[in-house]
Short mmCIF file of N, CA and C in Angstrom, two decimals:
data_model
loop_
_atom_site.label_atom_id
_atom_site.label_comp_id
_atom_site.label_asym_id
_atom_site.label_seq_id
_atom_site.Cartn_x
_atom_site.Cartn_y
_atom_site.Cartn_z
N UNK A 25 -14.60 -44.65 27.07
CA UNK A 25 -14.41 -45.07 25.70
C UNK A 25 -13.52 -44.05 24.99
N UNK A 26 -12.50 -44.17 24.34
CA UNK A 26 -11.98 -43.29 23.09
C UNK A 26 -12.49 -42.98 22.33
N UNK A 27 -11.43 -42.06 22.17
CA UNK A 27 -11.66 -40.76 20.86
C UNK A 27 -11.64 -41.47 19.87
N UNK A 28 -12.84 -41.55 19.04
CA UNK A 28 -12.64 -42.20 17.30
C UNK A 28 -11.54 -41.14 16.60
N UNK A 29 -10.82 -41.87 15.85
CA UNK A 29 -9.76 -41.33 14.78
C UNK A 29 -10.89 -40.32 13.70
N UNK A 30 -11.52 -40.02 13.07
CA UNK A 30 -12.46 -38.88 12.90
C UNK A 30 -12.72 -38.05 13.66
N UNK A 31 -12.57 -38.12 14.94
CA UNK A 31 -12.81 -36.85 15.85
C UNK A 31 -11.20 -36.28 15.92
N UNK A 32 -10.55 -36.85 16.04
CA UNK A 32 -9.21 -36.37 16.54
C UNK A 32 -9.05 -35.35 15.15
N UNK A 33 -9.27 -36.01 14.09
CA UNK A 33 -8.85 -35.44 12.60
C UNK A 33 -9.85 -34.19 12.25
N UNK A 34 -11.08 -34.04 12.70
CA UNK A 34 -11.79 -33.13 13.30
C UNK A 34 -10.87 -32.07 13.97
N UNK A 35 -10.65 -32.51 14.81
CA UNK A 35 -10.23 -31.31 16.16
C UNK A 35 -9.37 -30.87 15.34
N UNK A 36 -8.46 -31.64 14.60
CA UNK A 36 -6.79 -31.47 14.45
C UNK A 36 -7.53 -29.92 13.34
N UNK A 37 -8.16 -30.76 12.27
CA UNK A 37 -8.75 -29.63 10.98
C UNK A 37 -8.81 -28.28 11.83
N UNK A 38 -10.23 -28.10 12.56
CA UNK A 38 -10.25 -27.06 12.87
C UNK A 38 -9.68 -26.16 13.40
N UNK A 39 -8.35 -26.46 14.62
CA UNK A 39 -7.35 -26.21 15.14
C UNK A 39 -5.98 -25.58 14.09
N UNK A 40 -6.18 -26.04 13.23
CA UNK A 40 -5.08 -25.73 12.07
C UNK A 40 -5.70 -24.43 11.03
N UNK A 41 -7.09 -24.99 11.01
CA UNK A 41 -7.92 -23.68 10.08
C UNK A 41 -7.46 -22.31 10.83
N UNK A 42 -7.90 -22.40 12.01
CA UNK A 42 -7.80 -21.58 12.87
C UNK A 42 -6.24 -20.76 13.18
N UNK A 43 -5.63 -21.41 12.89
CA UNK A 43 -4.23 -20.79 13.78
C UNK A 43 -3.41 -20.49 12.66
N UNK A 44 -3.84 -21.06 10.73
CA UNK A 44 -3.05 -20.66 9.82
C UNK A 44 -2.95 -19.36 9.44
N UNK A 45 -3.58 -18.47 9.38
CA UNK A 45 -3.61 -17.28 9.35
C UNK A 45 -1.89 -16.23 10.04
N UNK A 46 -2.26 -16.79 11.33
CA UNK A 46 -0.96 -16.46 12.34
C UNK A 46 0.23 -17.46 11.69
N UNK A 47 0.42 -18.55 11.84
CA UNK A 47 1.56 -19.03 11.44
C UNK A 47 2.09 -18.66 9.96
N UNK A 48 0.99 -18.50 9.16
CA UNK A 48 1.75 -18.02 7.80
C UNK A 48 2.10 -16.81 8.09
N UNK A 49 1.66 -15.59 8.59
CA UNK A 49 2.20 -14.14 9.11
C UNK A 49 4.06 -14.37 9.53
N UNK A 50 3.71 -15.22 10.85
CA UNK A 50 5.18 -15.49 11.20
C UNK A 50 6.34 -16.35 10.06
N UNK A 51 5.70 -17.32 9.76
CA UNK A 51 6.51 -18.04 8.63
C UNK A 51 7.54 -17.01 7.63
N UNK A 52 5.76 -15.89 7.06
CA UNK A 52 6.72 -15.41 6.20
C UNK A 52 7.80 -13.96 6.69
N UNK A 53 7.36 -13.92 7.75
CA UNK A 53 8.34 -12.69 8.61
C UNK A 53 9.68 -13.73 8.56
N UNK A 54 9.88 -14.79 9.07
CA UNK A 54 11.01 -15.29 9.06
C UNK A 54 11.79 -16.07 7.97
N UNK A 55 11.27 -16.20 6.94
CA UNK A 55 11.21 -16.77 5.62
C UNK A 55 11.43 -15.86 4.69
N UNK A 56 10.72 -15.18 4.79
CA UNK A 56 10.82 -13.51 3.91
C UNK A 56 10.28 -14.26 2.61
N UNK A 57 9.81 -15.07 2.21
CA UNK A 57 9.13 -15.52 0.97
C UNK A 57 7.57 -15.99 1.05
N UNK A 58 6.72 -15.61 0.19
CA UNK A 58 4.88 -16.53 0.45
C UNK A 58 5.33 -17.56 0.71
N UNK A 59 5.88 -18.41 -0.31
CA UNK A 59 6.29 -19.79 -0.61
C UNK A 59 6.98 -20.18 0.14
N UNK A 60 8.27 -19.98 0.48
CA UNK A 60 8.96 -20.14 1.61
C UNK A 60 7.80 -20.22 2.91
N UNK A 61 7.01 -19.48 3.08
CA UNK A 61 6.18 -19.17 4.21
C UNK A 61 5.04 -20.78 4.59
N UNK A 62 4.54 -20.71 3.18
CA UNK A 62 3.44 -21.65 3.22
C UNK A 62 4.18 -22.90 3.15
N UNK A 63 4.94 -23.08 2.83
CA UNK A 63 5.72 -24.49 2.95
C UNK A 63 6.61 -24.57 4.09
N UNK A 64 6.73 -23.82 4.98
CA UNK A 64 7.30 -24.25 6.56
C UNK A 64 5.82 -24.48 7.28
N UNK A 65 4.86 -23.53 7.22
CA UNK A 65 3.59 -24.26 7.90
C UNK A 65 3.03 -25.06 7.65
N UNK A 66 2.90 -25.47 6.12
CA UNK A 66 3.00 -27.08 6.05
C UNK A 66 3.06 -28.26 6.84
N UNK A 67 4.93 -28.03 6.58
CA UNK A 67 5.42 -28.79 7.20
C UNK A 67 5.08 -28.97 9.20
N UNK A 68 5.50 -27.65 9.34
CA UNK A 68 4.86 -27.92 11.03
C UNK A 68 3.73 -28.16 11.07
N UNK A 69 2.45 -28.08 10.15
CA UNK A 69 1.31 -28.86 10.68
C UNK A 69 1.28 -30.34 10.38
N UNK A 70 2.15 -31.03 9.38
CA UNK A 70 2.53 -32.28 9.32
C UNK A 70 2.86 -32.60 10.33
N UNK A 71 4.26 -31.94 11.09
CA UNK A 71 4.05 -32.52 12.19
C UNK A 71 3.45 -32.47 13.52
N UNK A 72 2.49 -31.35 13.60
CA UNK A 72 2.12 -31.27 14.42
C UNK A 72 0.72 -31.98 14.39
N UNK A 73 0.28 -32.71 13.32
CA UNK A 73 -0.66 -33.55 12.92
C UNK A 73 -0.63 -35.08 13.66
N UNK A 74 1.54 -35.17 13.31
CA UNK A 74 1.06 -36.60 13.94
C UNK A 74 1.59 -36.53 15.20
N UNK A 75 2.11 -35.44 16.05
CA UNK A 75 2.07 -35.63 17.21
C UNK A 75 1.00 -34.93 17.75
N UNK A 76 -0.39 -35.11 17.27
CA UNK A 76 -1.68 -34.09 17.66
C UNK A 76 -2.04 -34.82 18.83
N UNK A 77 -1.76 -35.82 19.19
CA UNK A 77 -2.52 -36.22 21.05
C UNK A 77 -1.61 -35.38 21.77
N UNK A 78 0.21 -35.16 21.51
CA UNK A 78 0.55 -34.11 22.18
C UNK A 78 0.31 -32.64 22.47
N UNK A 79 0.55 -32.49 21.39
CA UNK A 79 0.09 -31.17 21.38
C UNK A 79 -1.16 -30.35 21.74
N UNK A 80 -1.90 -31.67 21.52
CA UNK A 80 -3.38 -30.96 22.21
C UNK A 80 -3.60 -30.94 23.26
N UNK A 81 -2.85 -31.72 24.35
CA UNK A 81 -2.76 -31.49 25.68
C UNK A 81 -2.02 -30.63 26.18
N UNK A 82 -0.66 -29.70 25.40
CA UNK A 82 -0.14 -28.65 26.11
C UNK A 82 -1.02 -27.68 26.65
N UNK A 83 -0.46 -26.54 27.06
CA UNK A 83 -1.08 -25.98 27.75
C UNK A 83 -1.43 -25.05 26.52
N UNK A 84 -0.83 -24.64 25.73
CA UNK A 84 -1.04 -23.83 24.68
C UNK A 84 -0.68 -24.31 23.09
N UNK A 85 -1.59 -24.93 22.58
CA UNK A 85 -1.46 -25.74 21.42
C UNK A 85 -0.38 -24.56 20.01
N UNK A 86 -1.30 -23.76 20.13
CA UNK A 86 -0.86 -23.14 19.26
C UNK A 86 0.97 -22.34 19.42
N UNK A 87 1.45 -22.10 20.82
CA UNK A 87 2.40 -22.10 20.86
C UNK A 87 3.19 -23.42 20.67
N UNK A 88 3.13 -24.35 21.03
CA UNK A 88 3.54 -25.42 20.69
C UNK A 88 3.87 -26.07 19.31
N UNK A 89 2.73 -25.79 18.16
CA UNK A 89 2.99 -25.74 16.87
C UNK A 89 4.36 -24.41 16.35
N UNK A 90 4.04 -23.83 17.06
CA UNK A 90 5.04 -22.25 16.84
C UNK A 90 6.30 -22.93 16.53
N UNK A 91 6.70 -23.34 17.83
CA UNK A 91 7.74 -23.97 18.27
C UNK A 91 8.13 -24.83 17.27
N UNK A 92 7.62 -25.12 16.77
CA UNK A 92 7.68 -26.41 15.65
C UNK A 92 7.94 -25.34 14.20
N UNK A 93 7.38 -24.63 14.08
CA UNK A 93 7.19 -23.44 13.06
C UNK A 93 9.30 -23.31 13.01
N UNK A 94 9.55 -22.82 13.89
CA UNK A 94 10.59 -21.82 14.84
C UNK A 94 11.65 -23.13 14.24
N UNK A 95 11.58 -24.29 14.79
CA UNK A 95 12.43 -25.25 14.78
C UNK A 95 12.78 -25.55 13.09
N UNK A 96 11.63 -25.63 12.37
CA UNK A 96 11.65 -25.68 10.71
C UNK A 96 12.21 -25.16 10.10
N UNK A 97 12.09 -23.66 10.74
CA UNK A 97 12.54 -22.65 10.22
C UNK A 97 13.93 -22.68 10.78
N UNK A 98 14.80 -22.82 11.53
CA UNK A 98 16.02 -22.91 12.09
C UNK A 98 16.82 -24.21 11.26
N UNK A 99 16.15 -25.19 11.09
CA UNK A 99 16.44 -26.56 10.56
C UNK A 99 17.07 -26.24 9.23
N UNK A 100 16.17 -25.27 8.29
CA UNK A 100 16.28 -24.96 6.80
C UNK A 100 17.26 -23.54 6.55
N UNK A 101 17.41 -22.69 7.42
CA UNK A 101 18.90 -22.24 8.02
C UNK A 101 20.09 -22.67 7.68
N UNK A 102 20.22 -23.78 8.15
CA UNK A 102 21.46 -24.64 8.72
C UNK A 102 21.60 -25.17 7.34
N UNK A 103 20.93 -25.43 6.82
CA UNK A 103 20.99 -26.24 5.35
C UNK A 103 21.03 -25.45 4.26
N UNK A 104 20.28 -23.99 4.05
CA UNK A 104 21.21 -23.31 3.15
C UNK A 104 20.34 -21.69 3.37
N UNK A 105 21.23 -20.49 3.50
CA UNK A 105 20.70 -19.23 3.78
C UNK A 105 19.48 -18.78 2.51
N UNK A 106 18.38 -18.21 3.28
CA UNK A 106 17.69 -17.78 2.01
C UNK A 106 18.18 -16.72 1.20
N UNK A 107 17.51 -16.51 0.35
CA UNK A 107 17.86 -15.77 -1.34
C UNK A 107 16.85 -14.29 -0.25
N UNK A 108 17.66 -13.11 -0.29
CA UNK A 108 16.71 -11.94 0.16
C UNK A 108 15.72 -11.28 -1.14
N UNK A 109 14.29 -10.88 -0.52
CA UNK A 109 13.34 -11.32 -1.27
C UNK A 109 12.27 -10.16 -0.37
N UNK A 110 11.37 -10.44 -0.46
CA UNK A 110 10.34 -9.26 0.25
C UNK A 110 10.13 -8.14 -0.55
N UNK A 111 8.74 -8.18 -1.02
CA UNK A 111 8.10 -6.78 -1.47
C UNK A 111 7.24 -6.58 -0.72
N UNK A 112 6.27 -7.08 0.07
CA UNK A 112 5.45 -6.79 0.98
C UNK A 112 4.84 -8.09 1.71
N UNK A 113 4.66 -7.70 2.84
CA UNK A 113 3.45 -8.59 4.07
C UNK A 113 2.57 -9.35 3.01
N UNK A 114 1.56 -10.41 3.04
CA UNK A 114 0.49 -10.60 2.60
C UNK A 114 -0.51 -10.07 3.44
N UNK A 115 -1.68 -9.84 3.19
CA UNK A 115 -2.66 -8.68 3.81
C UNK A 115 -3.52 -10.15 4.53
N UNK A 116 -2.95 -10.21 5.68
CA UNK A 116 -3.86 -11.57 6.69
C UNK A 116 -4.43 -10.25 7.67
N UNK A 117 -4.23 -9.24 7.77
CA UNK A 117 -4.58 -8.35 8.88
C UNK A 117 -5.70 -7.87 8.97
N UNK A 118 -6.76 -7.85 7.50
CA UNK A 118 -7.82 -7.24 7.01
C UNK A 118 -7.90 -6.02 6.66
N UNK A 119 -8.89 -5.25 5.98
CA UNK A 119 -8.38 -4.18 4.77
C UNK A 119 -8.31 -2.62 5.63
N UNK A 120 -8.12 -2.60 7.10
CA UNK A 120 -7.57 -1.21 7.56
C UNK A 120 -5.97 -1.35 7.57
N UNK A 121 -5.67 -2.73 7.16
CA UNK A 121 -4.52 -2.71 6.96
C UNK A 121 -3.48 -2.48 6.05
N UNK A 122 -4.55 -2.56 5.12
CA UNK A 122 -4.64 -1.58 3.40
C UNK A 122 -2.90 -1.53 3.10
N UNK A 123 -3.06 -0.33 2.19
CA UNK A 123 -1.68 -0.20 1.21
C UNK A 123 -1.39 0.81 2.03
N UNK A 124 -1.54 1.86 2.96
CA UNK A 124 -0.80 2.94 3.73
C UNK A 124 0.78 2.32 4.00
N UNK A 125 0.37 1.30 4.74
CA UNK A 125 2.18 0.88 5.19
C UNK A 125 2.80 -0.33 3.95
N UNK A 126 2.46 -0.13 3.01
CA UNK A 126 3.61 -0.81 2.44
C UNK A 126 4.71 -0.62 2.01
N UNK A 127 4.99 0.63 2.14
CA UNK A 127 6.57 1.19 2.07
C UNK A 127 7.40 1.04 3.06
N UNK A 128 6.35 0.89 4.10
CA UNK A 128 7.47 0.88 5.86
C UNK A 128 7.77 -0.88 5.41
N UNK A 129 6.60 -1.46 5.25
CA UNK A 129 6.77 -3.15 5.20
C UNK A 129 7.83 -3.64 4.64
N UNK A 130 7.87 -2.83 3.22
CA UNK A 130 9.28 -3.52 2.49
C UNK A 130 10.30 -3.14 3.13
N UNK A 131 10.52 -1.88 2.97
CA UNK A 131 11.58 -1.29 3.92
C UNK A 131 11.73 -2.32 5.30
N UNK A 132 10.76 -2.46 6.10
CA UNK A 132 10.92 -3.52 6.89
C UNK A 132 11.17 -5.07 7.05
N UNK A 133 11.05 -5.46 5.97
CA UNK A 133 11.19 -6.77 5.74
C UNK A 133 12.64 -6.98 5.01
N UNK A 134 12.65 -6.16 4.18
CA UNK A 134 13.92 -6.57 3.84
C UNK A 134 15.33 -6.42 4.74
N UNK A 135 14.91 -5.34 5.60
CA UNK A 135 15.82 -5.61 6.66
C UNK A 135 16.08 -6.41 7.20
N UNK A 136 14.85 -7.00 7.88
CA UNK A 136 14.86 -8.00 8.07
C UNK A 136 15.63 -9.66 8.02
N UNK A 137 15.53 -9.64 6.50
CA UNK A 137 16.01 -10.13 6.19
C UNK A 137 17.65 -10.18 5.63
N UNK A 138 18.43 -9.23 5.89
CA UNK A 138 19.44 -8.53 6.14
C UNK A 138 20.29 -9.71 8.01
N UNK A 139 19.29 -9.78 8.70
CA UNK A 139 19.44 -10.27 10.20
C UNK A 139 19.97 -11.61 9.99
N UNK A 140 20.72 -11.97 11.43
CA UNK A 140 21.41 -13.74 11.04
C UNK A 140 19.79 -13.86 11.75
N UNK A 141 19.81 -15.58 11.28
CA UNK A 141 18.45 -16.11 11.92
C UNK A 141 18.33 -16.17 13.41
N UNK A 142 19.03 -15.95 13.96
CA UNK A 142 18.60 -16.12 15.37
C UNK A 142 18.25 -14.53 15.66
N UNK A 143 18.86 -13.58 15.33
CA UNK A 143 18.43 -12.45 15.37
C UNK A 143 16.98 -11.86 14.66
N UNK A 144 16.97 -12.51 13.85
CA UNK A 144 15.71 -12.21 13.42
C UNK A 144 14.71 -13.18 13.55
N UNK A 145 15.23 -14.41 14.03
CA UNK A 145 13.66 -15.16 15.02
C UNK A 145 13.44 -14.46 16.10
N UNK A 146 14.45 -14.11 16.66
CA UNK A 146 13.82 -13.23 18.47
C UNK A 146 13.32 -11.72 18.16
N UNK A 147 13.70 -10.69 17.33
CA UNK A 147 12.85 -9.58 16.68
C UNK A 147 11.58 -9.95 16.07
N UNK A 148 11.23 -11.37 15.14
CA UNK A 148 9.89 -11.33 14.97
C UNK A 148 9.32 -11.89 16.23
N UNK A 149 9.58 -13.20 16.76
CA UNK A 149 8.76 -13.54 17.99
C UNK A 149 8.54 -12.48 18.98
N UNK A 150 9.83 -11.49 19.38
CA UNK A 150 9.29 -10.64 20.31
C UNK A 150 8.60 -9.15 20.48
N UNK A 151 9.05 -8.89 18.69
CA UNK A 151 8.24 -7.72 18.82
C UNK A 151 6.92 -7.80 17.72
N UNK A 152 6.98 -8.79 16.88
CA UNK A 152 6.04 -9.06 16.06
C UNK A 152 4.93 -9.73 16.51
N UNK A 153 5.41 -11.17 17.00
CA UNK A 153 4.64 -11.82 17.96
C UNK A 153 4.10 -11.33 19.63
N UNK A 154 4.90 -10.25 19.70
CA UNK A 154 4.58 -9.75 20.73
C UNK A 154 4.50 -10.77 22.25
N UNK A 155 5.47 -11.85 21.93
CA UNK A 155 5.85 -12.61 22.64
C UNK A 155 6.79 -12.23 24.40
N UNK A 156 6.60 -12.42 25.41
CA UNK A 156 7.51 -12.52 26.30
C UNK A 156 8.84 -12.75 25.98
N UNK A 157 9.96 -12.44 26.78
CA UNK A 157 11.40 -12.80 26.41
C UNK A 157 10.99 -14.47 27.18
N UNK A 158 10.54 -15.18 28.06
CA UNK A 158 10.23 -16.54 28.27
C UNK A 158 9.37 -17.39 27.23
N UNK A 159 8.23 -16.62 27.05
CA UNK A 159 7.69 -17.29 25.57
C UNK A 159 8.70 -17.49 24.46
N UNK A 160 9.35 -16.10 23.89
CA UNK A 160 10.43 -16.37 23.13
C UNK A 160 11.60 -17.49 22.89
N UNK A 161 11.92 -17.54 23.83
CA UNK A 161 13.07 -18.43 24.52
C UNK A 161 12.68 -19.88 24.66
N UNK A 162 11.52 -19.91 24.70
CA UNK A 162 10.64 -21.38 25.00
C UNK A 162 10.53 -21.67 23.40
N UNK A 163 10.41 -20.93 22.35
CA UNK A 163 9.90 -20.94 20.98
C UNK A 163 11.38 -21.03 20.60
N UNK A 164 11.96 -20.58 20.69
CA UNK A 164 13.66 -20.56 20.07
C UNK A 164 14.28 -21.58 21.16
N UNK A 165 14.00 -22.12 21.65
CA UNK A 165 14.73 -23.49 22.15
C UNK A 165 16.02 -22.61 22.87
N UNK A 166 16.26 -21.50 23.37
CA UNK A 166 17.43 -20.83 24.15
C UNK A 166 16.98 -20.84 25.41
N UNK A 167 17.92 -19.39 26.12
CA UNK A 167 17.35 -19.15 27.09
C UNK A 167 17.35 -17.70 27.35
N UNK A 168 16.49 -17.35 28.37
CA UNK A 168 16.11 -15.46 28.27
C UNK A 168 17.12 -14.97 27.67
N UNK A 169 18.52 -15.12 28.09
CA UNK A 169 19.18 -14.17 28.29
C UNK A 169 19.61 -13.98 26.84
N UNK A 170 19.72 -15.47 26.06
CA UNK A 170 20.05 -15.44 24.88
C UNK A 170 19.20 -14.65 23.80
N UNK A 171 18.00 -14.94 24.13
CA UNK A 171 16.73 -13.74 23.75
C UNK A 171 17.04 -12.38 23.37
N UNK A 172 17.55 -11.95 24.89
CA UNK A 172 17.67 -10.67 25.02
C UNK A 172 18.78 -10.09 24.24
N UNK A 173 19.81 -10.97 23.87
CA UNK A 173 20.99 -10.46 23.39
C UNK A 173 20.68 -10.46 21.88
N UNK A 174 19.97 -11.41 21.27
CA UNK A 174 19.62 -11.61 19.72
C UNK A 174 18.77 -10.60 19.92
N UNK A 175 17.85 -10.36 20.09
CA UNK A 175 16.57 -9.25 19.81
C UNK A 175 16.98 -7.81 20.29
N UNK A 176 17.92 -7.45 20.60
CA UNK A 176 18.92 -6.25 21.48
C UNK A 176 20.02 -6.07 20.35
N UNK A 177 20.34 -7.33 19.72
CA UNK A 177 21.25 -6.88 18.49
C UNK A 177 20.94 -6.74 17.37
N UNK A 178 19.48 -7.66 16.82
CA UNK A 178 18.68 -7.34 16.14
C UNK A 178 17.94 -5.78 15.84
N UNK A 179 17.36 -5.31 17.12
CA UNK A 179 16.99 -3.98 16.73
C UNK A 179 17.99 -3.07 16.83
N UNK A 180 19.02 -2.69 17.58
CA UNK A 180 20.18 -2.31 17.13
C UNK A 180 20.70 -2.35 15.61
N UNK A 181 20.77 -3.56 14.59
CA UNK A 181 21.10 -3.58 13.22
C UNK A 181 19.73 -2.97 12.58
N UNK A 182 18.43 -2.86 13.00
CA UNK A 182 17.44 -2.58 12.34
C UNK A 182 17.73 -1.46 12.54
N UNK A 183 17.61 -0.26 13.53
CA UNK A 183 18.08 1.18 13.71
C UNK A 183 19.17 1.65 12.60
N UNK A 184 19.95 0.84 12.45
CA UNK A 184 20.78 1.57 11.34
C UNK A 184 20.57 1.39 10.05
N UNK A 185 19.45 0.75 10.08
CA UNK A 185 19.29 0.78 7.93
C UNK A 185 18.40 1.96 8.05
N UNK A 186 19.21 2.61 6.66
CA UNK A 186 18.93 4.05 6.45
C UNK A 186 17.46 4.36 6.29
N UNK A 187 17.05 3.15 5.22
CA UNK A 187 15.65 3.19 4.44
C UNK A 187 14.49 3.31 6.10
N UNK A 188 14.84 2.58 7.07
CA UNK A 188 14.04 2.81 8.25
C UNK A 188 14.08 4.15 8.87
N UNK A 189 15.36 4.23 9.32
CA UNK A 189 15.41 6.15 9.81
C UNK A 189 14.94 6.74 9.16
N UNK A 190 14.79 6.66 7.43
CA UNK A 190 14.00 7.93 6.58
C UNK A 190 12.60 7.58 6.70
N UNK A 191 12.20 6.64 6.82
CA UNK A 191 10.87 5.96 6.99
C UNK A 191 10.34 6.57 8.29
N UNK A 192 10.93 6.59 9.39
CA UNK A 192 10.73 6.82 10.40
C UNK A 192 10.60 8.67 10.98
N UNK A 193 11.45 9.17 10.20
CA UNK A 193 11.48 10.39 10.41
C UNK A 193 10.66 11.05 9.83
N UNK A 194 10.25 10.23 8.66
CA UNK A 194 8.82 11.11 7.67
C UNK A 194 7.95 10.77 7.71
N UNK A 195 7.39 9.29 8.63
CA UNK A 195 6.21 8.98 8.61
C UNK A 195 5.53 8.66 9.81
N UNK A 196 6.52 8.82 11.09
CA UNK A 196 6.43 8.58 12.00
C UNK A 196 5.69 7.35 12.20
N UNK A 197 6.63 6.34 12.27
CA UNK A 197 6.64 4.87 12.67
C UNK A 197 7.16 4.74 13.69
N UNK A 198 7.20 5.25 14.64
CA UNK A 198 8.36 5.17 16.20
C UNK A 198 7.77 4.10 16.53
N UNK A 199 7.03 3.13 17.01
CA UNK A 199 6.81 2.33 17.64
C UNK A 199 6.88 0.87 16.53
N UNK A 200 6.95 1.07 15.27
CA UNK A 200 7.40 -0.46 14.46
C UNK A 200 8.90 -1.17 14.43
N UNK A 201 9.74 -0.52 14.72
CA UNK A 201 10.90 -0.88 15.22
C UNK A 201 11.64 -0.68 16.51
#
């Protein structure tokens, strides 16, 4: 017998409760805005709502929404560059994650946002997301190699904003960029 349409809308709820946390993190790393942020995950859970019999059979749901995240975010790119913006992360990390780094954050984000988008989708997916260069590449619709060259030129342009080297030399952040 089938799945009643209440169960599916079930699964779908809790599955989305669950994984918003992370997708708004990434949204707004690549968005560089709350708003900007919460309105691309939105949208990818719209659609990842109505293709939810797919997606729930991948092998990894929540990468799969990503992907969709990734694609939104690439889509709204193409249609017009964002306004640079960033004063800090929103605190999804919980409170050891406190106000200590919010000077590296801005400093970091706005660099960030400084990056063309493909460079700065493969720097957040791969060092934020802590993604594989194949996960990456699977999420950015490329391929490794293209990965490697955006996220290789990406932290390369991140190394040279000043506000990071002074950040880095006085607070020892070696491992955030």
């Amino acid at each position: 017998m089938g799945e009643t349409k209440s169960g599916r809308d079930d699964e779908f709820r809790t599955f989305i409760v669950a994984v918003w946390p992370r997708l708004v993190r990434t949204a707004y790393l690549l968005a560089g805005e709350q708003y900007a942020a919460e309105d691309l995950v939105q949208s990818a859970a719209e659609k990842a709502c109505a293709a939810w019999s797919k997606v729930r059979r991948a092998d990894d749901p929540y990468a799969y929404v990503r992907r969709i995240l990734v694609n939104q975010h690439a889509r709204r790119w193409r249609r017009r560059p964002p306004e640079l913006l960033v004063d800090a992360v929103p605190d999804t990390a919980g409170p050891e994650d406190g106000y200590a780094r919010s000077d590296q954050r801005g400093a970091l984000l706005a660099a960030l946002a400084t990056l063309p988008p493909r460079q700065r989708e493969a720097v957040v997916l791969r060092h934020w997301e802590d993604l594989s260069d194949s996960q990456t590449a699977a999420a950015m619709g490329c391929s490794v190699g293209a990965v490697r060259s955006h996220a290789a030129k990406g932290i390369a342009r991140l190394r040279q904003v000043t506000e990071l080297v002074a950040l880095k030399d006085t607070t020892h952040i070696g491992g955030t960029v």
